[in-house]
Every structure is written in C-alpha cells, then in structure tokens.
CSV table of C-alpha atoms in Angstrom, one decimal:
chain,number,residue,atom,x,y,z
A,48,GLN,CA,15.2,9.5,10.0
A,49,VAL,CA,13.7,7.1,7.3
A,50,GLN,CA,12.5,9.0,4.1
A,51,LEU,CA,11.0,8.1,0.5
A,52,VAL,CA,10.5,11.1,-1.9
A,53,GLU,CA,8.8,10.6,-5.0
A,54,SER,CA,9.3,12.5,-8.1
A,55,GLY,CA,8.5,12.7,-12.1
A,56,GLY,CA,4.9,12.7,-12.1
A,57,GLY,CA,2.9,15.0,-14.0
A,58,LEU,CA,0.6,15.5,-17.0
A,59,VAL,CA,1.2,12.9,-20.0
A,60,LYS,CA,-1.3,12.3,-23.1
A,61,PRO,CA,-2.1,8.7,-23.7
A,62,GLY,CA,0.5,6.4,-25.2
A,63,GLY,CA,3.1,8.8,-23.7
A,64,SER,CA,6.0,7.6,-21.1
A,65,LEU,CA,7.0,9.1,-18.0
A,66,ARG,CA,9.7,7.7,-15.8
A,67,LEU,CA,9.1,8.2,-11.7
A,68,SER,CA,12.1,8.2,-9.3
A,69,CYS,CA,12.0,7.6,-5.6
A,70,ALA,CA,15.2,8.8,-3.8
A,71,VAL,CA,15.4,7.3,-0.4
A,72,SER,CA,17.4,8.1,2.9
A,73,GLY,CA,17.7,6.7,6.5
A,74,PHE,CA,18.3,3.2,6.1
A,75,THR,CA,21.1,1.0,4.0
A,76,PHE,CA,18.8,1.0,0.5
A,77,SER,CA,20.9,-1.8,-0.9
A,78,ASP,CA,19.5,-4.3,1.9
A,79,TYR,CA,16.1,-4.2,1.0
A,80,TYR,CA,13.5,-5.1,-1.5
A,81,MET,CA,11.6,-2.1,-3.2
A,82,THR,CA,8.0,-1.7,-4.2
A,83,TRP,CA,5.6,0.6,-6.0
A,84,PHE,CA,1.9,1.2,-5.5
A,85,ARG,CA,-0.5,3.4,-7.0
A,86,GLN,CA,-4.0,4.7,-6.1
A,87,ALA,CA,-6.4,6.1,-8.7
A,88,PRO,CA,-8.4,9.0,-7.8
A,89,GLY,CA,-10.9,8.0,-5.2
A,90,LYS,CA,-10.2,4.5,-5.8
A,91,GLY,CA,-8.3,1.9,-3.1
A,92,LEU,CA,-4.7,0.8,-3.3
A,93,GLU,CA,-2.6,-1.2,-6.3
A,94,TRP,CA,0.3,-3.0,-6.4
A,95,VAL,CA,2.2,-2.3,-9.2
A,96,SER,CA,5.8,-3.8,-9.0
A,97,ASP,CA,9.0,-5.0,-6.7
A,98,ILE,CA,12.4,-5.0,-7.3
A,99,SER,CA,14.9,-7.2,-5.1
A,100,SER,CA,18.0,-5.6,-3.6
A,101,THR,CA,20.4,-6.1,-6.1
A,102,GLY,CA,18.1,-5.7,-9.0
A,103,GLY,CA,18.2,-9.3,-10.2
A,104,ARG,CA,14.4,-10.1,-9.5
A,105,THR,CA,11.7,-8.2,-10.6
A,106,ASN,CA,7.7,-8.4,-10.6
A,107,TYR,CA,4.7,-6.8,-12.2
A,108,ALA,CA,0.8,-6.5,-11.8
A,109,ASP,CA,-0.6,-7.7,-14.8
A,110,SER,CA,-2.1,-4.6,-15.5
A,111,VAL,CA,1.4,-2.8,-16.2
A,112,LYS,CA,3.2,-5.9,-17.5
A,113,GLY,CA,5.1,-5.5,-20.7
A,114,ARG,CA,4.7,-1.5,-20.7
A,115,PHE,CA,5.9,-0.6,-17.1
A,116,THR,CA,9.7,-1.3,-16.0
A,117,ILE,CA,11.0,-1.0,-12.1
A,118,SER,CA,15.1,-0.6,-11.9
A,119,ARG,CA,17.0,0.6,-9.1
A,120,ASP,CA,20.5,2.4,-8.7
A,121,ASN,CA,22.0,1.5,-5.0
A,122,ALA,CA,25.0,3.9,-5.4
A,123,ARG,CA,22.5,6.4,-5.7
A,124,LYS,CA,19.6,5.1,-3.2
A,125,SER,CA,17.1,5.9,-6.1
A,126,LEU,CA,14.3,3.2,-7.3
A,127,PHE,CA,12.9,3.9,-10.5
A,128,LEU,CA,9.5,3.3,-12.6
A,129,GLN,CA,9.7,3.5,-16.2
A,130,MET,CA,6.2,3.9,-17.7
A,131,ASN,CA,5.7,3.6,-21.4
A,132,SER,CA,2.5,3.0,-23.2
A,133,LEU,CA,0.4,5.2,-20.5
A,134,THR,CA,-3.6,5.1,-20.7
A,135,VAL,CA,-6.2,6.6,-18.9
A,136,GLU,CA,-6.3,3.8,-16.7
A,137,ASP,CA,-2.9,4.4,-15.1
A,138,THR,CA,-3.9,7.8,-13.4
A,139,ALA,CA,-3.1,7.7,-10.0
A,140,VAL,CA,-0.8,8.7,-7.2
A,141,TYR,CA,2.4,6.7,-7.3
A,142,TYR,CA,3.8,5.3,-3.7
A,143,CYS,CA,7.1,3.7,-3.3
A,144,ALA,CA,7.9,1.7,-0.2
A,145,ARG,CA,9.5,-0.2,1.8
A,146,ASP,CA,8.9,-3.7,3.3
A,147,ARG,CA,11.3,-3.5,6.4
A,148,HIS,CA,11.2,-6.9,7.5
A,149,SER,CA,10.4,-8.5,4.4
A,150,SER,CA,7.1,-9.9,5.3
A,151,GLY,CA,5.0,-8.3,2.9
A,152,TRP,CA,4.2,-5.5,5.8
A,153,PHE,CA,4.9,-1.8,4.2
A,154,VAL,CA,6.0,0.4,7.4
A,155,ASP,CA,7.6,3.0,4.9
A,156,TRP,CA,6.1,4.9,2.2
A,157,GLY,CA,6.8,7.8,0.3
A,158,HIS,CA,4.3,10.7,-0.2
A,159,GLY,CA,3.3,9.9,-3.5
A,160,THR,CA,3.4,11.4,-7.1
A,161,LEU,CA,0.8,11.9,-9.3
A,162,VAL,CA,0.8,11.1,-12.7
A,163,SER,CA,-2.2,12.1,-15.1
A,164,VAL,CA,-2.6,10.5,-18.6
A,165,SER,CA,-5.1,12.4,-20.4
A,166,SER,CA,-5.5,14.1,-24.3
B,511,ASP,CA,-5.4,-13.8,-7.4
B,512,ILE,CA,-6.6,-13.1,-4.0
B,513,GLN,CA,-9.6,-10.8,-3.7
B,514,MET,CA,-9.8,-9.1,-0.4
B,515,THR,CA,-13.5,-7.6,0.3
B,516,GLN,CA,-14.3,-5.4,3.3
B,517,SER,CA,-17.7,-4.6,4.6
B,518,PRO,CA,-19.0,-2.0,5.5
B,519,SER,CA,-18.1,0.2,2.8
B,520,SER,CA,-18.9,3.4,4.8
B,521,VAL,CA,-19.4,3.8,8.6
B,522,SER,CA,-20.5,6.9,10.7
B,523,ALA,CA,-19.8,6.6,14.3
B,524,SER,CA,-19.6,8.9,17.3
B,525,VAL,CA,-16.6,9.5,19.7
B,526,GLY,CA,-16.4,7.0,22.1
B,527,ASP,CA,-18.3,4.5,20.0
B,528,ARG,CA,-16.9,1.0,19.1
B,529,VAL,CA,-16.4,0.0,15.7
B,530,THR,CA,-15.7,-3.2,13.9
B,531,ILE,CA,-14.6,-3.4,10.1
B,532,THR,CA,-14.4,-6.9,8.8
B,533,CYS,CA,-12.4,-8.1,5.5
B,534,ARG,CA,-12.9,-11.6,4.2
B,535,ALA,CA,-10.4,-13.4,1.8
B,536,SER,CA,-11.3,-15.5,-1.3
B,537,GLN,CA,-9.3,-17.9,0.2
B,538,ASP,CA,-7.4,-19.3,3.3
B,539,ILE,CA,-4.6,-16.6,3.8
B,540,SER,CA,-3.9,-17.9,7.7
B,541,SER,CA,-2.9,-14.8,9.3
B,542,TRP,CA,-1.1,-12.7,6.2
B,543,LEU,CA,-3.4,-9.5,6.7
B,544,ALA,CA,-2.3,-6.2,7.6
B,545,TRP,CA,-4.7,-3.1,8.3
B,546,TYR,CA,-3.7,0.3,7.4
B,547,GLN,CA,-4.9,3.6,7.9
B,548,GLN,CA,-5.3,6.0,5.5
B,549,ARG,CA,-6.1,10.0,5.7
B,550,PRO,CA,-7.3,12.0,3.0
B,551,GLY,CA,-4.0,13.3,0.7
B,552,LYS,CA,-1.9,11.1,2.7
B,553,ALA,CA,0.0,7.6,2.4
B,554,PRO,CA,-1.1,4.6,4.0
B,555,SER,CA,0.0,3.9,7.6
B,556,LEU,CA,0.8,0.4,9.1
B,557,LEU,CA,-1.8,-0.3,11.9
B,558,ILE,CA,-1.7,-3.9,12.4
B,559,PHE,CA,0.3,-6.5,10.7
B,560,ALA,CA,-0.1,-10.7,11.2
B,561,ALA,CA,-3.6,-10.4,11.7
B,562,SER,CA,-3.5,-9.0,15.3
B,563,THR,CA,-0.1,-7.6,15.7
B,564,LEU,CA,-0.1,-3.7,16.5
B,565,GLN,CA,2.4,-1.6,14.8
B,566,GLY,CA,4.7,0.2,17.2
B,567,GLY,CA,3.0,3.7,17.9
B,568,VAL,CA,-0.2,2.8,17.1
B,569,PRO,CA,-2.6,3.4,20.0
B,570,SER,CA,-3.8,0.4,21.8
B,571,ARG,CA,-7.6,1.2,21.1
B,572,PHE,CA,-7.1,-0.2,17.6
B,573,SER,CA,-7.3,-4.5,17.4
B,574,GLY,CA,-7.1,-7.0,14.9
B,575,SER,CA,-8.2,-10.6,14.8
B,576,GLY,CA,-8.6,-13.6,12.6
B,577,SER,CA,-7.5,-15.9,10.5
B,578,GLY,CA,-8.1,-18.3,7.4
B,579,ARG,CA,-10.7,-16.2,5.6
B,580,ASP,CA,-12.2,-13.9,8.0
B,581,PHE,CA,-10.8,-10.9,9.8
B,582,SER,CA,-11.3,-7.9,11.6
B,583,LEU,CA,-10.2,-4.4,12.8
B,584,THR,CA,-12.0,-3.0,15.6
B,585,ILE,CA,-11.6,0.4,17.3
B,586,SER,CA,-12.6,0.3,20.8
B,587,SER,CA,-13.2,3.9,21.8
B,588,LEU,CA,-13.5,6.4,18.4
B,589,GLN,CA,-11.5,9.2,18.3
B,590,PRO,CA,-11.7,12.4,16.1
B,591,GLU,CA,-8.1,11.6,14.8
B,592,ASP,CA,-9.8,8.3,13.7
B,593,ALA,CA,-11.5,9.7,10.7
B,594,ALA,CA,-9.7,7.9,7.7
B,595,THR,CA,-10.4,5.2,5.1
B,596,TYR,CA,-9.4,1.9,6.3
B,597,TYR,CA,-7.4,-0.7,4.1
B,598,CYS,CA,-6.9,-4.8,4.8
B,599,GLN,CA,-4.0,-6.3,2.6
B,600,GLN,CA,-3.4,-9.7,2.5
B,601,ALA,CA,0.7,-10.8,2.1
B,602,TYR,CA,-0.2,-14.6,1.7
B,603,SER,CA,0.8,-14.3,-2.2
B,604,SER,CA,3.5,-11.8,-1.7
B,605,PRO,CA,4.5,-10.1,-3.9
B,606,ARG,CA,1.3,-10.3,-5.4
B,607,ILE,CA,-0.4,-8.5,-2.5
B,608,SER,CA,-3.8,-6.9,-2.8
B,609,PHE,CA,-6.0,-4.8,-0.8
B,610,GLY,CA,-9.7,-4.6,0.0
B,611,GLN,CA,-11.7,-1.5,-1.2
B,612,GLY,CA,-11.5,0.2,2.0
B,613,THR,CA,-13.9,1.3,4.2
B,614,ARG,CA,-14.7,5.0,5.1
B,615,LEU,CA,-15.3,6.2,8.7
B,616,GLU,CA,-16.6,8.6,9.5
B,617,ILE,CA,-17.0,10.5,13.2
B,618,LYS,CA,-20.8,11.9,13.5
C-alpha cells in the first residue's frame, strides 16, 4: 500500500538548518509531483512547496522562498526539504503529500515530522 | 492569494444531529474545492473533492455542495467518530493552494 514516511525533524536554534526527508513506497514515485505542507501547533494547514516529477520545476510559499529548497531523488524514492535560516515561525509539523491525480487534491499524506525552532 | 474563510470556527452537536460547515473563497474558484478531516495527532484525510465528489471509502453521511465562492460541508447524521477539525482547501490557484482556518467539531 501507499506509504509516505517523514523524518529529520527535531529541535534547532533560530538561524539554524534542518533537512527533512520523505521516503515513499507503494507507487511509482518518479511519476508524481510531490508537496510539503506544514501545520504550526494549534494552527491550520499551510502549503510550503512542491516539485515536479523530474525535479525540474519547483514552487515555494512566499514565507519560505529563499530559505527552503525542495528536491527529490527518484532512484531512492525520496523527497527532501532543506530548511535554512530557520525562525520560530517555522515551528510546525511538516507533512509530505502526493497529489494522486495531479488535480490539487491530496489523498496520500505522511504522518508528519515535528520541527521546533527555539533558543 | 486566495483567502478561504470557514464558519463557524467551532461547533458542538449531538450524535444524530445534522451539521453544516461553510467556506467562502475571496474570489470565484468554480468547483476547485476540497474538504479534509483531521483528527488530533493525525494527518488530514480527504473527504470531498471538486466541491461535491465523495472520496472513496468516505461514509455517505458526508456531502459537499457549492460553486463559485460559497461552499458547504454537511454531515447528515453525526457519529462519535466525526469529532475532528475540518478544513476546506482551494485548488484553483494550484500549486499555490490555500486552506480555511478550520472548524473544530465537538460531540456533546
């Protein structure tokens, strides 16, 4: 069955960096756009970034542009999010997700990984 | 950016009640709207897409309606397992999708 498993979250100081990973199984990873979302504690959902199936096209929310970089390794069936210059506002659970039909609806989600930015 | 506004922000209802949550977009998004359910500590789960199409495996007591700017999610007969937070999401401006702020549903 389809599985998305995030890892790499943790506690980091403001200004620090972190790299999140999302390992997938159960579908042909290289066929799909992939997306990162986040959810601050007690808050709603926010789209962060997405990447085309080949990795050639990427998009970012204004709140992370210039600080975060999305990438993928299709051979390893893995999605990444490199997060630099972290601020306390980046504290959130980060989810990777797949748009199964390239339609903007997200059926497949990981369980999330918590990133805490605090001094 | 397209803003999504849900109401109410929270609702409390009894088992068997009919519950409706509304979502308004800041501009016309046609039928590019989805509804998600999120239980505490879990990832969101897609309930409805294209405003009114039920995702496979979702109970038929859930239904969606609307187009343009105004949308609604209705639970026809509330069950205990429906306690969760519900989010609307627009895909009109994909990839720059956006969500409503959420509606917390409590079972009395």
